[in-house]
Coordinates of C-alpha atoms and ligand atoms in Angstrom, one line a residue:
M626 CA 5.5 11.4 34.0
Y627 CA 5.9 11.8 30.9
S628 CA 5.2 14.9 29.0
C629 CA 4.5 16.5 25.6
I630 CA 7.2 17.8 23.3
I631 CA 6.5 21.5 21.8
G632 CA 8.8 23.7 20.0
G633 CA 11.1 21.4 20.7
E634 CA 10.9 21.3 24.6
K635 CA 9.0 19.5 26.7
V636 CA 6.1 20.2 28.8
I637 CA 3.6 19.6 30.3
S638 CA -0.5 21.2 30.3
S639 CA -0.9 24.8 31.6
S640 CA -4.1 23.2 33.6
G641 CA -1.8 20.8 35.1
S642 CA -4.1 17.7 34.6
T643 CA -3.0 14.1 33.1
F644 CA -4.2 11.4 31.8
R645 CA -2.9 7.4 33.1
D646 CA -1.9 5.0 30.6
V647 CA -2.3 0.9 31.4
N648 CA -1.5 -2.4 30.5
P649 CA -4.6 -3.9 29.0
A650 CA -3.5 -8.0 29.6
D651 CA -2.8 -6.6 33.0
T652 CA -5.0 -3.5 34.3
D653 CA -2.3 -3.1 37.5
E654 CA 0.4 -2.4 35.5
V655 CA 0.2 1.8 34.7
L656 CA 2.6 2.4 32.2
A657 CA 2.9 6.0 31.9
E658 CA 0.8 9.1 33.2
F659 CA 0.5 11.6 30.3
P660 CA -0.6 15.9 30.3
M661 CA -3.8 17.1 29.1
L662 CA -3.1 19.5 27.7
T663 CA -5.9 22.2 26.9
R664 CA -6.9 23.9 23.8
D665 CA -4.9 26.6 24.4
D666 CA -1.4 24.9 25.0
V667 CA -2.1 23.5 21.4
A668 CA -2.5 26.8 20.0
R669 CA 0.3 27.1 21.2
A670 CA 2.2 24.4 19.8
I671 CA 0.5 25.3 16.4
D672 CA 2.5 28.8 16.4
F673 CA 5.5 27.1 17.1
A674 CA 4.5 24.8 14.1
R675 CA 3.9 27.7 11.6
E676 CA 7.8 29.3 12.4
A677 CA 9.6 25.8 11.8
Q678 CA 7.9 25.0 8.6
L679 CA 9.2 28.0 7.1
R680 CA 12.6 26.7 7.9
W681 CA 12.5 23.4 7.2
A682 CA 10.6 23.5 4.3
S683 CA 13.6 25.2 2.2
T684 CA 16.1 23.3 4.3
P685 CA 16.6 20.8 0.8
A686 CA 14.8 17.4 1.2
P687 CA 17.8 15.4 0.2
E688 CA 18.4 16.5 3.8
R689 CA 15.3 16.3 5.1
G690 CA 15.2 12.8 4.2
R691 CA 18.7 12.0 5.7
I692 CA 17.0 12.6 8.6
L693 CA 14.2 10.3 7.8
L694 CA 16.8 8.0 7.5
R695 CA 18.3 8.4 10.7
A696 CA 15.2 7.8 12.8
A697 CA 15.1 4.5 10.8
Q698 CA 18.2 3.5 12.6
V699 CA 17.1 5.2 15.5
V700 CA 13.7 2.9 15.6
E701 CA 16.1 -0.3 14.2
N702 CA 17.9 -0.1 17.4
E703 CA 15.7 0.3 19.5
A704 CA 13.2 -2.4 17.7
E705 CA 13.1 -5.4 20.5
E706 CA 12.7 -2.1 23.6
L707 CA 9.8 -1.0 21.1
A708 CA 8.0 -3.5 20.7
R709 CA 8.1 -4.8 24.2
T710 CA 6.6 -1.5 24.9
L711 CA 3.7 -1.4 22.0
T712 CA 2.3 -4.9 23.5
R713 CA 2.4 -3.4 26.6
E714 CA 0.3 -0.9 25.7
E715 CA -1.6 -2.0 23.4
G716 CA -1.9 -5.5 24.4
K717 CA -0.9 -6.9 20.8
T718 CA 1.7 -10.0 20.8
L719 CA 4.9 -9.8 20.3
S720 CA 5.8 -11.3 17.5
E721 CA 2.5 -8.8 15.9
S722 CA 4.4 -5.5 17.7
R723 CA 7.6 -7.0 16.3
A724 CA 6.3 -6.5 12.8
E725 CA 4.8 -3.5 13.8
V726 CA 8.1 -1.5 14.4
S727 CA 9.5 -3.2 11.6
R728 CA 7.0 -1.5 9.4
V729 CA 7.9 1.8 10.9
I730 CA 11.7 1.2 9.9
S731 CA 10.9 0.3 6.4
I732 CA 9.0 3.8 6.4
F733 CA 10.6 5.7 7.0
R734 CA 13.3 3.9 4.7
F735 CA 10.7 4.7 2.1
Y736 CA 10.5 8.5 2.5
G737 CA 14.0 9.5 3.5
V738 CA 14.7 8.4 -0.5
M739 CA 11.8 9.8 -1.3
G740 CA 14.1 13.2 -0.5
Y741 CA 16.0 12.8 -4.3
R742 CA 12.6 12.2 -5.8
L743 CA 9.6 14.7 -5.0
K744 CA 9.1 15.8 -8.5
G745 CA 7.3 17.8 -10.5
D746 CA 6.8 17.4 -14.5
V747 CA 7.9 18.9 -17.1
A748 CA 6.0 19.8 -20.5
P749 CA 6.7 21.4 -23.5
S750 CA 4.8 24.6 -24.0
A751 CA 3.0 25.2 -27.1
E752 CA 4.7 29.3 -27.0
S753 CA 9.2 29.2 -27.6
N754 CA 11.6 29.8 -26.0
T755 CA 9.5 28.9 -22.8
H756 CA 10.5 26.5 -20.0
L757 CA 6.7 24.7 -18.4
F758 CA 7.4 22.8 -15.5
T759 CA 5.5 21.7 -12.0
I760 CA 6.8 21.9 -8.8
R761 CA 5.5 20.2 -5.1
E762 CA 5.3 22.6 -2.1
P763 CA 4.7 21.9 1.2
L764 CA 1.7 22.7 2.4
G765 CA 2.4 24.4 5.8
V766 CA 1.6 22.9 9.3
V767 CA -0.7 19.3 9.0
S768 CA -2.3 18.0 11.5
I769 CA -2.5 14.0 12.3
I770 CA -5.1 11.9 14.4
T771 CA -4.7 8.3 15.0
P772 CA -6.4 5.4 16.5
W773 CA -4.7 3.0 19.6
N774 CA -4.5 -0.5 17.3
F775 CA -1.3 0.8 15.2
P776 CA -0.6 3.5 17.3
I777 CA 3.3 3.4 15.6
A778 CA 3.1 2.4 12.0
I779 CA -0.1 4.4 11.4
P780 CA 1.3 8.1 12.6
S781 CA 4.9 6.9 11.1
W782 CA 2.7 6.3 7.6
K783 CA 1.3 10.4 7.9
M784 CA 4.4 11.5 9.8
A785 CA 7.4 10.6 7.3
P786 CA 5.5 11.5 4.0
A787 CA 4.1 14.8 5.8
L788 CA 7.8 15.7 7.1
I789 CA 9.6 14.9 3.8
C790 CA 7.3 17.4 1.9
G791 CA 8.5 20.0 4.1
N792 CA 5.5 20.2 6.5
A793 CA 5.8 20.5 10.2
V794 CA 3.7 18.8 11.9
I795 CA 1.2 18.7 14.7
F796 CA 0.6 14.3 16.0
K797 CA -1.8 13.5 18.8
P798 CA -1.6 9.6 19.7
A799 CA -4.9 8.2 20.7
S800 CA -5.3 8.5 24.6
Y801 CA -5.1 4.6 25.4
T802 CA -1.5 4.9 23.3
P803 CA 1.1 8.0 24.3
L804 CA 4.1 6.5 24.9
I805 CA 4.7 4.2 22.0
G806 CA 3.8 8.0 20.2
Y807 CA 5.6 9.6 22.3
R808 CA 9.2 6.9 21.8
L809 CA 8.3 7.7 17.9
A810 CA 8.1 11.4 18.4
E811 CA 11.3 10.8 20.8
A812 CA 13.6 8.7 18.0
L813 CA 12.7 11.2 15.5
H814 CA 14.1 14.1 17.5
K815 CA 17.2 11.7 18.3
A816 CA 17.6 11.7 14.5
G817 CA 18.3 15.6 14.0
L818 CA 14.9 16.7 13.6
P819 CA 14.4 20.4 14.0
P820 CA 13.1 21.5 17.5
G821 CA 9.0 22.7 16.5
V822 CA 8.7 20.8 12.9
L823 CA 7.3 17.8 15.1
N824 CA 4.6 19.1 17.4
F825 CA 3.7 15.8 20.3
V826 CA 0.7 16.6 22.0
T827 CA -1.5 14.3 24.0
G828 CA -4.9 14.9 25.6
G829 CA -8.8 14.3 24.7
G830 CA -9.7 13.9 21.2
S831 CA -12.9 16.0 21.8
S832 CA -10.8 19.0 23.3
I833 CA -7.3 19.4 21.6
G834 CA -8.5 16.7 18.8
T835 CA -11.3 20.1 17.8
E836 CA -8.2 23.0 18.0
M837 CA -6.1 20.7 15.9
I838 CA -8.9 20.9 13.2
T839 CA -10.8 24.3 13.5
N840 CA -7.8 26.4 13.8
P841 CA -6.8 29.0 11.1
Q842 CA -3.2 27.7 10.7
I843 CA -3.9 24.0 10.1
S844 CA -4.0 23.2 6.3
A845 CA -4.3 19.9 6.3
I846 CA -5.9 16.9 8.5
S847 CA -5.1 13.6 8.2
F848 CA -7.0 11.0 10.3
T849 CA -7.8 7.6 11.1
G850 CA -10.1 6.2 13.5
S851 CA -13.7 5.4 13.7
L852 CA -16.3 6.5 10.8
E853 CA -18.5 8.1 13.7
V854 CA -15.6 11.0 14.2
G855 CA -14.4 11.3 10.8
E856 CA -17.9 12.2 9.8
E857 CA -17.4 15.3 12.8
I858 CA -14.0 16.0 11.9
R859 CA -15.3 16.4 8.1
R860 CA -18.2 18.6 9.0
A861 CA -16.0 21.0 11.5
A862 CA -13.0 21.0 8.9
A863 CA -16.0 22.2 5.9
A864 CA -17.1 24.2 8.8
G865 CA -13.3 26.4 9.0
R866 CA -11.1 27.6 6.6
G867 CA -11.1 24.3 4.1
A868 CA -8.3 22.6 5.2
R869 CA -7.5 19.5 3.2
V870 CA -8.9 16.7 4.9
Q871 CA -8.2 13.1 3.9
L872 CA -9.6 10.4 6.5
E873 CA -9.8 6.8 7.3
L874 CA -12.4 5.2 8.5
G875 CA -13.4 1.6 9.6
G876 CA -13.9 -1.6 7.5
K877 CA -16.5 -4.7 7.0
N878 CA -13.6 -6.4 5.8
P879 CA -15.2 -10.3 3.4
A880 CA -13.0 -13.0 2.6
V881 CA -15.2 -14.7 0.1
V882 CA -14.3 -19.2 0.3
L883 CA -14.8 -20.8 -3.6
D884 CA -15.8 -24.5 -3.8
D885 CA -12.1 -24.6 -5.7
A886 CA -10.4 -23.0 -2.6
D887 CA -7.5 -24.9 -0.9
L888 CA -9.2 -24.8 1.8
D889 CA -6.6 -25.7 4.7
K890 CA -5.0 -22.4 3.8
A891 CA -8.0 -20.6 3.8
V892 CA -8.9 -21.5 6.9
E893 CA -5.3 -20.6 8.1
M894 CA -6.2 -17.3 6.4
V895 CA -9.6 -16.3 7.5
V896 CA -8.0 -17.0 11.7
R897 CA -5.3 -14.9 10.9
G898 CA -7.4 -12.0 9.4
A899 CA -10.5 -12.9 12.0
F900 CA -8.1 -13.5 15.6
G901 CA -4.8 -11.9 14.9
L902 CA -4.3 -8.5 16.6
T903 CA -7.8 -10.0 18.5
G904 CA -9.6 -8.5 15.4
Q905 CA -8.1 -5.0 15.9
A906 CA -7.9 -3.7 12.8
C907 CA -9.3 -2.0 10.1
T908 CA -9.0 -4.9 7.4
A909 CA -9.5 -7.6 9.8
T910 CA -12.2 -10.3 7.9
S911 CA -15.2 -10.0 9.9
R912 CA -16.6 -11.6 7.5
A913 CA -16.8 -14.9 5.5
I914 CA -18.7 -16.2 2.9
I915 CA -18.4 -19.2 2.0
H916 CA -19.4 -21.5 -1.1
E917 CA -22.5 -24.2 0.2
K918 CA -20.7 -27.1 -1.6
V919 CA -17.6 -26.4 1.2
Y920 CA -19.5 -25.2 3.7
E921 CA -19.8 -27.6 5.9
E922 CA -15.9 -28.4 6.0
F923 CA -14.8 -25.7 6.1
V924 CA -16.9 -24.2 9.4
R925 CA -15.5 -27.8 10.8
K926 CA -11.9 -26.6 10.4
L927 CA -12.7 -23.3 11.6
V928 CA -13.9 -24.7 14.8
E929 CA -10.9 -26.6 15.3
R930 CA -8.5 -24.1 14.7
A931 CA -10.0 -21.6 16.1
R932 CA -10.1 -24.0 19.5
R933 CA -6.2 -24.2 19.1
I934 CA -5.8 -20.0 19.8
R935 CA -4.2 -19.1 22.8
V936 CA -5.5 -15.8 24.1
G937 CA -3.7 -14.4 27.3
N938 CA -0.8 -11.5 27.3
G939 CA 0.9 -10.7 24.6
L940 CA 4.4 -11.3 25.7
E941 CA 4.3 -14.9 27.2
E942 CA 5.6 -17.6 24.0
G943 CA 2.4 -19.4 22.5
V944 CA 0.2 -16.2 23.3
E945 CA -1.8 -15.9 19.7
M946 CA -4.1 -13.8 20.6
G947 CA -4.2 -10.7 23.1
P948 CA -6.4 -8.7 24.9
V949 CA -8.9 -5.8 23.1
V950 CA -7.8 -2.1 24.0
G951 CA -9.9 -1.3 26.8
E952 CA -12.8 -1.6 29.3
K953 CA -15.5 0.3 26.9
E954 CA -13.6 -1.7 23.5
M955 CA -14.8 -4.9 25.6
D956 CA -18.1 -4.4 26.7
K957 CA -19.3 -2.7 22.6
I958 CA -18.1 -6.0 21.4
L959 CA -19.9 -8.5 24.1
S960 CA -23.0 -6.5 23.0
Y961 CA -22.8 -7.2 19.9
I962 CA -22.5 -10.9 20.5
E963 CA -25.5 -10.2 22.6
T964 CA -26.9 -8.6 19.3
G965 CA -25.6 -11.4 17.3
K966 CA -27.4 -13.8 19.5
S967 CA -30.2 -12.4 19.5
E968 CA -30.7 -11.0 15.8
G969 CA -31.0 -14.8 15.1
A970 CA -27.0 -15.8 14.5
K971 CA -25.9 -18.7 16.2
L972 CA -23.2 -18.9 18.0
I973 CA -20.7 -21.5 17.2
Y974 CA -18.3 -21.2 19.2
G975 CA -16.3 -18.8 22.1
G976 CA -18.7 -15.3 22.9
R977 CA -16.7 -15.1 26.5
R978 CA -15.2 -12.9 28.4
L979 CA -11.9 -14.3 29.5
K980 CA -11.4 -14.6 32.8
E981 CA -9.5 -17.6 34.8
G982 CA -6.7 -16.6 36.2
A983 CA -4.4 -14.5 35.1
L984 CA -6.9 -12.9 32.2
S985 CA -8.9 -11.9 35.5
K986 CA -6.0 -8.3 35.2
G987 CA -7.6 -7.7 31.3
Y988 CA -10.2 -7.4 28.6
F989 CA -10.1 -10.6 27.3
I990 CA -12.6 -12.0 25.0
E991 CA -12.5 -15.5 23.0
P992 CA -12.2 -16.3 19.7
T993 CA -15.9 -16.0 18.4
I994 CA -17.5 -17.7 15.6
F995 CA -21.3 -17.1 14.4
T996 CA -22.8 -18.9 11.6
E997 CA -26.1 -18.4 9.9
V998 CA -25.4 -14.6 9.6
T999 CA -27.3 -12.8 7.3
P1000 CA -27.0 -9.2 5.2
D1001 CA -29.9 -7.3 7.1
M1002 CA -27.7 -8.1 10.6
R1003 CA -26.4 -5.2 12.1
I1004 CA -23.4 -8.0 13.2
A1005 CA -23.5 -7.9 9.6
Q1006 CA -23.2 -4.4 8.8
E1007 CA -21.5 -2.4 11.9
E1008 CA -17.8 -2.4 12.6
I1009 CA -17.7 -4.5 16.0
F1010 CA -13.9 -3.9 15.9
G1011 CA -12.6 -7.1 17.9
P1012 CA -12.4 -10.8 17.6
V1013 CA -15.8 -11.9 16.5
L1014 CA -16.2 -13.6 12.7
G1015 CA -19.3 -14.2 10.9
L1016 CA -20.1 -16.7 8.6
M1017 CA -22.3 -17.4 5.5
R1018 CA -23.1 -19.4 2.6
A1019 CA -23.6 -18.6 -1.1
S1020 CA -24.7 -20.5 -3.8
S1021 CA -22.4 -19.5 -6.2
F1022 CA -19.3 -17.0 -7.2
D1023 CA -22.1 -13.8 -7.5
D1024 CA -24.2 -14.5 -5.1
A1025 CA -21.1 -14.8 -2.6
L1026 CA -19.9 -11.1 -4.6
D1027 CA -22.7 -9.8 -4.1
L1028 CA -22.7 -11.1 -0.4
A1029 CA -19.5 -9.7 -0.3
N1030 CA -20.1 -5.8 -2.1
K1031 CA -23.2 -5.5 0.6
T1032 CA -22.2 -3.2 3.0
E1033 CA -21.6 0.7 3.5
Y1034 CA -18.0 0.0 3.8
G1035 CA -15.7 -0.8 0.9
L1036 CA -11.6 -1.4 2.8
S1037 CA -10.6 -4.7 1.9
A1038 CA -11.6 -7.9 0.8
S1039 CA -10.0 -11.2 -0.2
V1040 CA -10.8 -14.4 -2.0
F1041 CA -9.3 -17.7 -2.0
T1042 CA -10.0 -19.5 -5.1
K1043 CA -7.6 -21.9 -7.4
S1044 CA -9.1 -20.2 -10.4
L1045 CA -6.9 -17.3 -12.5
Q1046 CA -10.3 -16.1 -14.0
R1047 CA -12.2 -16.1 -10.3
A1048 CA -9.7 -13.7 -8.9
F1049 CA -9.6 -11.5 -11.3
D1050 CA -12.8 -11.2 -11.3
F1051 CA -13.1 -10.6 -7.8
A1052 CA -10.6 -8.0 -8.1
R1053 CA -12.4 -6.3 -10.9
M1054 CA -15.8 -6.5 -8.6
I1055 CA -15.2 -6.1 -5.4
E1056 CA -16.2 -2.6 -4.1
A1057 CA -13.2 -2.1 -1.9
G1058 CA -10.0 -0.2 -1.9
V1059 CA -7.5 -3.5 -0.7
V1060 CA -7.9 -6.9 -3.0
K1061 CA -6.1 -9.8 -1.8
V1062 CA -6.2 -13.4 -3.2
N1063 CA -5.7 -16.4 -1.5
K1064 CA -3.9 -14.4 1.1
P1065 CA -6.0 -12.3 4.6
T1066 CA -7.6 -9.5 4.3
T1067 CA -5.1 -7.7 7.1
G1068 CA -1.0 -7.3 6.4
L1069 CA -0.1 -4.4 3.7
E1070 CA 2.8 -3.4 2.0
P1071 CA 4.2 0.0 3.1
H1072 CA 5.3 1.2 -0.4
V1073 CA 2.5 0.8 -2.4
P1074 CA -1.2 2.8 -1.9
F1075 CA -3.5 2.0 0.9
G1076 CA -7.5 3.3 1.4
G1077 CA -10.4 2.1 0.9
F1078 CA -13.5 2.5 -0.8
K1079 CA -17.6 3.3 0.3
K1080 CA -17.6 4.7 3.8
S1081 CA -14.3 3.7 4.6
S1082 CA -11.9 6.5 3.6
Y1083 CA -13.2 10.1 2.5
G1084 CA -11.4 12.1 0.5
M1085 CA -9.7 11.6 -2.9
I1086 CA -6.1 11.2 -2.1
K1087 CA -4.6 7.6 -1.0
E1088 CA -2.5 7.2 2.0
Q1089 CA 1.4 5.2 2.0
G1090 CA 3.5 5.1 -1.2
E1091 CA 4.2 8.1 -3.2
A1092 CA 0.2 8.6 -3.8
A1093 CA 1.0 10.2 0.0
L1094 CA 3.3 12.7 -1.9
D1095 CA 0.3 14.2 -3.7
F1096 CA -1.9 14.6 0.0
Y1097 CA 1.1 16.5 1.8
T1098 CA 2.3 18.8 -1.4
R1099 CA 0.4 21.2 -3.2
I1100 CA 1.4 21.8 -7.5
K1101 CA 3.0 24.9 -8.9
T1102 CA 3.0 25.3 -12.5
V1103 CA 5.5 27.7 -13.5
Y1104 CA 5.9 29.4 -17.3
L1105 CA 9.4 30.3 -17.8
S1106 CA 10.1 32.4 -21.1
Y1107 CA 13.6 32.9 -22.0
Ligands
NAP52 P1 -11.2 6.8 17.3 O1 -12.2 6.5 18.8 O2 -12.2 7.6 16.5 O3 -10.0 7.8 17.9 C1 -9.0 8.0 16.6 C2 -8.2 9.2 17.1 O4 -9.5 10.2 17.0 C3 -7.9 8.9 18.7 O5 -6.8 9.9 18.5 C4 -9.2 10.1 19.3 O6 -9.1 10.5 20.4 C5 -9.5 11.3 18.3 N1 -10.8 11.6 18.8 C6 -11.4 11.2 19.3 N2 -12.9 12.2 19.2 C7 -12.1 13.1 18.4 C8 -13.1 14.6 17.5 N3 -14.2 15.3 18.4 N4 -12.2 14.8 17.1 C9 -10.9 15.1 16.6 N5 -9.9 13.9 17.1 C10 -10.9 12.9 18.1 O7 -11.1 5.9 17.2 P2 -10.1 4.8 17.7 O8 -11.2 3.4 18.6 O9 -8.8 5.0 18.1 O10 -9.4 3.7 16.2 C11 -10.4 2.4 15.6 C12 -10.9 3.2 14.6 O11 -10.0 3.4 13.9 C13 -11.5 1.7 13.9 O12 -12.7 1.7 13.4 C14 -10.6 1.2 12.8 O13 -11.8 0.8 11.8 C15 -10.3 2.4 12.6 N6 -8.9 2.2 11.8 C16 -8.5 2.8 10.4 C17 -8.0 2.9 9.4 C18 -7.3 2.8 8.2 O14 -6.8 3.0 7.7 N7 -9.0 2.8 7.9 C19 -6.9 2.0 10.4 C20 -6.8 1.8 11.7 C21 -8.2 2.1 12.5 P3 -8.8 9.7 21.6 O15 -8.5 8.5 22.1 O16 -8.0 11.2 22.7 O17 -10.3 9.8 22.5

């Protein structure tokens, strides 16, 4: 039985309730049991955080940075074990897990160094003998609520900037992936983070999550997850005291393949974007829009490549696609596949749950490809969050761009072309917060801003890179006359 970490102490729920953490590739394996905290337990955690934050804020920023740099070292020392835990808990392949853990190390290094760079501005004053400058201040206690699909990277890219800026954190992982979140909290404590600065709480989103949003001591909420829950949080936060809110939500990301594209490369990148991480990435490619001149050849090569994807337990050598995270998510994806068929799309590859042999113990779905998808279909508009790709045919660059933009989401998008002109036109005109040229819609570097347009994000301030510092600080302007 694992615990939560509140005020530096290991605690269980005051109700005694717990929940189980199961391997989605083999549901016989129970990895851990975690406390189902109550709202009162979390309210107490917030009190601890409030107290600890005042001391943390007065710790010099370079010293805060040294702790983050040590955390990067702890994660690096434990990287292989963390990657294996991540695969067993979330299901992604071991190489995907290793990449995620390595990103965590970069994130902590990047923000650790930021301890020396939390700068304000100096401006010339219109009055003589006046020094006019700005300083950044922490906000206080921030709530960090994260999904299961990048269960160590997302908490890191929220917590590291929050902590370097002098905030205390209440961190709730998704209930599918508490163990890797616990390991991350443990790494920060091993690195010397003072008690109470980071409080790791587990339990139901709608109970303890609500406390994390409505408690008056919370100054900011950073949430990544579904559009539905995000909208609920936005309403609840607005009805409260008006804490600062940042929501990173879903996507319906297009890959546009133009007639001058390197088709082999485009196929490989579309496969990586659509079926890598089992399609469970907010930036996953869920629509491929292909110029009619290369459509037939692209589809033929795509299906050939999809056929070679080995689906299985992510710990096994050679497996390219792991299970989906849970039964509810698997049923939702299979039901979208039925929807696609009934609304007239043509299923040309996959579409089934895989149950042969050892696969029967997990939540495995074939990579799935539909053709004849049109923009009015639900499978072209709603986030499926699984290994399902819909193909559309475009008659020109303008037509492809128009199809790509026909969605309420705007997270990431790719174009495949050899033309600089078309690449730049696409980058300028696509409605997405991240644009890739000849690269998959997935995959981000941690030191540049990340966030979507339209319904994919809410809040003015991006995550990651230096942009994140703006979310976790407020600016004070000082007029000093001498
Ligand atoms: P989710 O169901 O919205 O849950 C996300 C987190 O919110 C979990 O920790 C969940 O806790 C918690 N939660 C649930 N209901 C809540 C409530 N009423 N109040 C407060 N918290 C609540 O999303 P998910 O299924 O974990 O993740 C998949 C979604 O995340 C997809 O839509 C994907 O696109 C999105 N995502 C977006 C990005 C991005 O950066 N844009 C990145 C990754 C994922 P429980 O687990 O305990 O329910």
